[in-house]
Amino acid sequence: MCGIIGVTSTEPVAPKLADGVRRLEYRGYDSVGLATLDGGAIGIRKGVGKVDEVDAQLDFAAAAGNTGIAHCRWGTHGGITHNNAHPHLSPNGKVAIVHNGIIENYLALKQDLQANGHAFASETDTEVIAHLIELELEHGGTLKDAVHRASKQLVGSYALGVLSADEPGTLVATRNESPLVIGFGDREHLIASDVAAILTHTDTVVYLDNHEVAVLTAESCAIYDDGGFAIDKQREKIDWDMEAAEKGGFEHFMLKEIHEQPGKLADTISPRLRDHEVVFEAETGVTAEVLRGIDRVIFLACGTSWHAAMVGEFLFEELAKTPAEVEYASEFRYRNAPIPPGTLVVAMSQSGETADTNAALEEAVRRGTRTLAVCNVRGSTMTRIAHHTVYTHAGPEIGVASTKAFTTQIAALYLLNIAMAQAKGVLNQQQIDSMIQGLRQAPLQVEQILDQNDTIQKIAKHFTSRSNAIYLGRGVHFPIALEGALKLKEISYIHAEGYPAAEMKHGPIALIDKQMPVVVIAPTDKLTYQKTLGNIEEVKARDGVVIAIATEGDQTIAQLADHTIYIPESLYSIGPLLSVIPLQLLSYHVAELRGCDVDKPRNLSKVVTVE
Ligand code: F6R
């Protein structure tokens, strides 16, 4: 939540700051601002609203100076006001700061400062840091020393970009728990919350670790550890191309990302598949011996990633014959849940920066269990906490509503299951081969579903004036019912709930009338199909409007349901990769038709770095 960027260069930086903060906007869009250092003076332009709105009023790119910082805000402390917008200045106006995170002890610090005569211009926790840095500068030393000493007084999470009017050309950055990456450009250095913000300027980065301090000028980058000693850090090459962070002709990032799924699934699956096996070991360090030693899996995740984990729970039980359970990361970390020996804790995250998931993962590491991250962002905090990482190759996901990250997470879990089933010898080669075959087909099958975009858009028209919706699914499709409901509510603001189909009779059926759309995921299978047909009959008997997701060629369901969207036939366990696609498109079109801001839904942030 909140995005920060900073640049120090041999040329004016404002255009780069404006472009970067626009790319970071998915992290927060309550207010936006930048500070540039022009000679010995700090100039600030900031305002309430989205980047385009504020930029139209203030003309960010016209700000003078070769060093600067910028910020987009998702408000935590204090209202959505001009004064609470970043950057914040210290009392003498000589220090400017942008911050992503939460300072938990800010109130105590603020009271101390106020008792010593400090007046505050905002209600934010961040402004306290600017005051502390100014005080530390008065005690002597450089901006780097002051930032280091001030950060010692902070409890909580922070990624900071700091300028001082007395050190023109210098940008100082530090972090604890909030992400911060340093980019190496052509006679310039950059900092950002996320590589996507600086990809146009560099593909070479260093990830700052907790409590490290970076001192950047156009020509130099020095990084210091917590003890103040200069350190050398490994530079990494980012293989995401810039195009991946653009809309590429689509109206919204979300729509583009939905359509990218065939390619991204193939990128995630293909390099790991051989004719008769999954190859993971060299990449992840997860050997067959490690897999054989796993008796239980505990998933930790939030939101959409939690839904992917629920699919994972099903897969581990069904395919790898290994007990699995799914925990909300935010709950797990405050419980004393037993972690028996032989447990693999799997943390799932698109960003790798979700505060609750990372804290729960850290707790698992502390308790001595083996951990694995399933994550999309290379070098993110999560991948540095976990013992092993399986990357999803979804590329940058900018739309706030997660789509391609979800399906690639499921594909990664499926691969892990094949590997585990093979290592444990719980499935025969024929079964393994058919799973490999099924997975290979999935990208093409997703493509076929995307071809029905126009049909789905027409169905979406029936939702636009509704206030509620119900999503039903059974077995491996129950998490997809939850995910479909989440997608609808988060971007179209229609209240939606997902249930296991059989649970409908235990309460939700009371809600059904002719105003209630009921989305039923009912692909043909031996176990539950007939029962789900029964649920559709029950909805129809109460005048509900049924939108069925059915297997191609199923005429029975088409006669019962008001609208039917077909998905290709697949192995039951691969079904979620397909059944979720029409639900993503449905929610997209409903939100679009309702005039909602699809890529930046209200109150949300793409990366939840606060608890
Ligand atoms: C919903 C959505 C969120 C995220 C959740 C976890 O579309 O995107 O629910 O899934 O905030 O984020 P990550 O996966 O980055 O840990």
PDB file of C-alpha atoms and ligand atoms in Angstrom, residues 301-306 348-355 357 382 397 399-403 405 409 483 486-487 490 604-608, ligand 1:
ATOM      1  CA  ALA A 301      -2.159 -16.768   2.053  1.00  0.00           C
ATOM      2  CA  CYS A 302      -4.634 -13.893   1.783  1.00  0.00           C
ATOM      3  CA  GLY A 303      -7.395 -12.996  -0.676  1.00  0.00           C
ATOM      4  CA  THR A 304      -7.204 -14.491  -4.139  1.00  0.00           C
ATOM      5  CA  SER A 305      -3.987 -16.291  -3.247  1.00  0.00           C
ATOM      6  CA  TRP A 306      -5.924 -17.915  -0.399  1.00  0.00           C
ATOM      7  CA  MET A 348       1.243 -18.121  -1.672  1.00  0.00           C
ATOM      8  CA  SER A 349       1.469 -14.562  -2.950  1.00  0.00           C
ATOM      9  CA  GLN A 350       1.449 -12.659  -6.192  1.00  0.00           C
ATOM     10  CA  SER A 351       3.451  -9.734  -4.827  1.00  0.00           C
ATOM     11  CA  GLY A 352       5.554 -11.498  -2.225  1.00  0.00           C
ATOM     12  CA  GLU A 353       5.038  -8.381  -0.094  1.00  0.00           C
ATOM     13  CA  THR A 354       1.749  -9.050   1.717  1.00  0.00           C
ATOM     14  CA  ALA A 355       2.523  -8.159   5.326  1.00  0.00           C
ATOM     15  CA  THR A 357       1.545 -13.636   4.716  1.00  0.00           C
ATOM     16  CA  MET A 382       8.662 -13.576   0.594  1.00  0.00           C
ATOM     17  CA  GLU A 397       0.214  -7.888 -12.708  1.00  0.00           C
ATOM     18  CA  GLY A 399      -4.793  -4.602 -12.410  1.00  0.00           C
ATOM     19  CA  VAL A 400      -5.757  -4.576  -8.746  1.00  0.00           C
ATOM     20  CA  ALA A 401      -8.018  -7.606  -9.236  1.00  0.00           C
ATOM     21  CA  SER A 402      -5.750 -10.606  -9.526  1.00  0.00           C
ATOM     22  CA  THR A 403      -6.300 -12.870 -12.564  1.00  0.00           C
ATOM     23  CA  ALA A 405      -1.409 -14.568 -10.947  1.00  0.00           C
ATOM     24  CA  GLN A 409      -0.414 -20.164  -8.945  1.00  0.00           C
ATOM     25  CA  GLU A 483     -12.942 -16.388  -6.287  1.00  0.00           C
ATOM     26  CA  LEU A 486     -14.556 -11.872  -4.807  1.00  0.00           C
ATOM     27  CA  LYS A 487     -13.818 -10.731  -8.376  1.00  0.00           C
ATOM     28  CA  GLU A 490     -14.110  -5.984  -5.571  1.00  0.00           C
ATOM     29  CA  LEU A 604      -8.212  -1.183  -2.463  1.00  0.00           C
ATOM     30  CA  SER A 605      -4.498  -1.445  -2.983  1.00  0.00           C
ATOM     31  CA  LYS A 606      -2.711  -4.092  -5.016  1.00  0.00           C
ATOM     32  CA  VAL A 607      -0.039  -4.709  -2.422  1.00  0.00           C
ATOM     33  CA  VAL A 608      -1.202  -4.927   1.178  1.00  0.00           C
TER      34      VAL A 608
HETATM   35  C1  F6R B   1      -7.992  -9.859  -5.195  1.00  0.00           C
HETATM   36  C2  F6R B   1      -6.603  -9.657  -4.826  1.00  0.00           C
HETATM   37  C3  F6R B   1      -6.234  -9.741  -3.380  1.00  0.00           C
HETATM   38  C4  F6R B   1      -4.842 -10.394  -3.234  1.00  0.00           C
HETATM   39  C5  F6R B   1      -4.393 -10.367  -1.772  1.00  0.00           C
HETATM   40  C6  F6R B   1      -3.079 -11.074  -1.583  1.00  0.00           C
HETATM   41  O1  F6R B   1      -8.175  -9.782  -6.573  1.00  0.00           O
HETATM   42  O2  F6R B   1      -5.771  -9.418  -5.647  1.00  0.00           O
HETATM   43  O3  F6R B   1      -7.189 -10.427  -2.644  1.00  0.00           O
HETATM   44  O4  F6R B   1      -4.914 -11.711  -3.695  1.00  0.00           O
HETATM   45  O5  F6R B   1      -4.285  -9.044  -1.354  1.00  0.00           O
HETATM   46  O6  F6R B   1      -2.081 -10.500  -2.367  1.00  0.00           O
HETATM   47  P1  F6R B   1      -0.764 -11.295  -2.724  1.00  0.00           P
HETATM   48  O7  F6R B   1      -1.146 -12.436  -3.610  1.00  0.00           O
HETATM   49  O8  F6R B   1       0.107 -10.298  -3.417  1.00  0.00           O
HETATM   50  O9  F6R B   1      -0.188 -11.773  -1.432  1.00  0.00           O
END
